[in-house]
Short mmCIF file of C-alpha atoms in Angstrom, two decimals:
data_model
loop_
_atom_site.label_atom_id
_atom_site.label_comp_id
_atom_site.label_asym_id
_atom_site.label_seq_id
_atom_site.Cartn_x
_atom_site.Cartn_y
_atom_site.Cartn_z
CA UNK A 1 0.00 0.00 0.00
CA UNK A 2 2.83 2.54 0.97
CA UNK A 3 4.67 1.56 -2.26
CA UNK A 4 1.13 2.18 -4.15
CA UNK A 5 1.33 5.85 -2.33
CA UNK A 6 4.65 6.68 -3.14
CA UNK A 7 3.89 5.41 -6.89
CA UNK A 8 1.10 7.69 -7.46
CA UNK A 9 2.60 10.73 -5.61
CA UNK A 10 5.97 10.50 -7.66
CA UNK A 11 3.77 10.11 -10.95
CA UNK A 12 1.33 12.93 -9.80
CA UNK A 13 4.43 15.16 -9.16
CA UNK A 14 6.16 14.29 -12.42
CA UNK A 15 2.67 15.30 -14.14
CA UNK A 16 2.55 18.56 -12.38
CA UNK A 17 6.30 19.14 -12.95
CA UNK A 18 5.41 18.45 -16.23
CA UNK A 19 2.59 20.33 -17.44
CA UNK A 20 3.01 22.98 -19.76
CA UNK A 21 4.97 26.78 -19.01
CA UNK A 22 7.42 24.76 -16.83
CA UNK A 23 10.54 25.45 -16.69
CA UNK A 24 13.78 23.17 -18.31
CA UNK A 25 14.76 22.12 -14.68
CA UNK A 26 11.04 21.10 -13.82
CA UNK A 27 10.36 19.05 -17.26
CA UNK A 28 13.80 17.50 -16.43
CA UNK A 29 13.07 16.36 -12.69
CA UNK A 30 9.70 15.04 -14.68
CA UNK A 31 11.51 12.87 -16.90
CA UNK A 32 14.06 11.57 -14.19
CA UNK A 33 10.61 10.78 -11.79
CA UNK A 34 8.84 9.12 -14.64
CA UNK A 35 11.84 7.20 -15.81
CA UNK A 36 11.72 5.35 -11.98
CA UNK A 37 8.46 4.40 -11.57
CA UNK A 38 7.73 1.06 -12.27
CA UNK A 39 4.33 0.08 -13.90
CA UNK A 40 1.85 -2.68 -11.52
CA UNK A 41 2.50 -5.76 -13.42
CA UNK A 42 -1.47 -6.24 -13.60
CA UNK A 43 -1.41 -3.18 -15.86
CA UNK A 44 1.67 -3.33 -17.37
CA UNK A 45 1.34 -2.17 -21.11
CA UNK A 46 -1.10 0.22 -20.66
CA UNK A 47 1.29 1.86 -17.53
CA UNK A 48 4.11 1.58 -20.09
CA UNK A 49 2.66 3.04 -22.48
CA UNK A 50 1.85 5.66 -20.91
CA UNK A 51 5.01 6.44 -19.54
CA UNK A 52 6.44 6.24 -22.45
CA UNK A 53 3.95 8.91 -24.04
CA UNK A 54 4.66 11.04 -21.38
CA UNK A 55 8.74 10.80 -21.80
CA UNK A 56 8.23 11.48 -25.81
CA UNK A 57 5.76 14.38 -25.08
CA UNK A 58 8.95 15.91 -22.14
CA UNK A 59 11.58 15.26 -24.31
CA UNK A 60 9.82 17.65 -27.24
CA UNK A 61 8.99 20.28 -24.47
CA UNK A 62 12.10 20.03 -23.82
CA UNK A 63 13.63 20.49 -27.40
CA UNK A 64 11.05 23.34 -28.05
CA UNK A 65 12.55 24.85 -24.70
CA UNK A 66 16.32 25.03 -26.51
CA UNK A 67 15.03 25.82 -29.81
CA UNK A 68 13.07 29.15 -27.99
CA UNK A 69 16.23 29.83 -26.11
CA UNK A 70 18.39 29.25 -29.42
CA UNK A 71 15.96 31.72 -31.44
CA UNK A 72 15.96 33.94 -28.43
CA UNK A 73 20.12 34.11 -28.91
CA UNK A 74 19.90 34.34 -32.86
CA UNK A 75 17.19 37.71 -32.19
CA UNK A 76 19.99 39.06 -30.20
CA UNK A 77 22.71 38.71 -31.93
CA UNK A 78 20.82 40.02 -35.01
CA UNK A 79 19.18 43.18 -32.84
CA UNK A 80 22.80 44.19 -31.92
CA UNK A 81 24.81 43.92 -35.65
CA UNK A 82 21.50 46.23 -36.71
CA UNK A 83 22.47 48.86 -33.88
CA UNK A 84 25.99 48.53 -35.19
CA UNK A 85 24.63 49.03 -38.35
CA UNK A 86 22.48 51.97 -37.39
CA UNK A 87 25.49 54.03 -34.87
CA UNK A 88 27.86 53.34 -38.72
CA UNK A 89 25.27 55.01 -40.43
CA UNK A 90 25.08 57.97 -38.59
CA UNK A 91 28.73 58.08 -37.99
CA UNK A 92 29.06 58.44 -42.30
CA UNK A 93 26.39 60.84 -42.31
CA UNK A 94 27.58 63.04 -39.84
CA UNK A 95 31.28 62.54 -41.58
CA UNK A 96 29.16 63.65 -45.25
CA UNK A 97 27.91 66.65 -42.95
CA UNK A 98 30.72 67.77 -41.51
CA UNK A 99 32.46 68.31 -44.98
#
């Protein structure tokens, strides 16, 4: 019974720690908590399969978390070679100005 407690309580956590918005840290600590449960053998490939639904669907929240943080990068490294852009454009038309 206490192992059926501890069971549900580490698979409700991982699906809280898992739900949508969290962040990389949480969906990780979701996929290590899933990872060790073990499925009752009464109900064993519907348990897996579920599990193992759950780890594909973490993993690509996961991924999607690097790609946004990748994109997020790639935005400002492109933001900051326009301002360099922009500060040598003014520089040659104040030079064109000035003679």
């Amino acid at each position: 019974m206490g192992d059926a407690e501890r069971r549900q309580l580490s698979a409700l956590h991982a699906l809280l720690l898992s739900s949508p918005g969290q962040s990389q840290a949480q969906l990780e600590r979701a996929t290590k908590l899933l990872a060790s449960i073990s499925p009752d053998p009464s109900d064993l490939c519907a348990a897996e399969q579920y599990l193992a639904n759950r780890q594909h669907q973490l993993n690509l929240q996961l991924e999607s978390l690097q790609q946004i943080r990748d994109l997020e990068q790639q935005k400002m490294e492109l933001e900051r070679q326009v301002d360099a852009l922009t500060d040598l454009e003014r520089q040659i038309t104040q030079q064109r100005e000035e003679h």
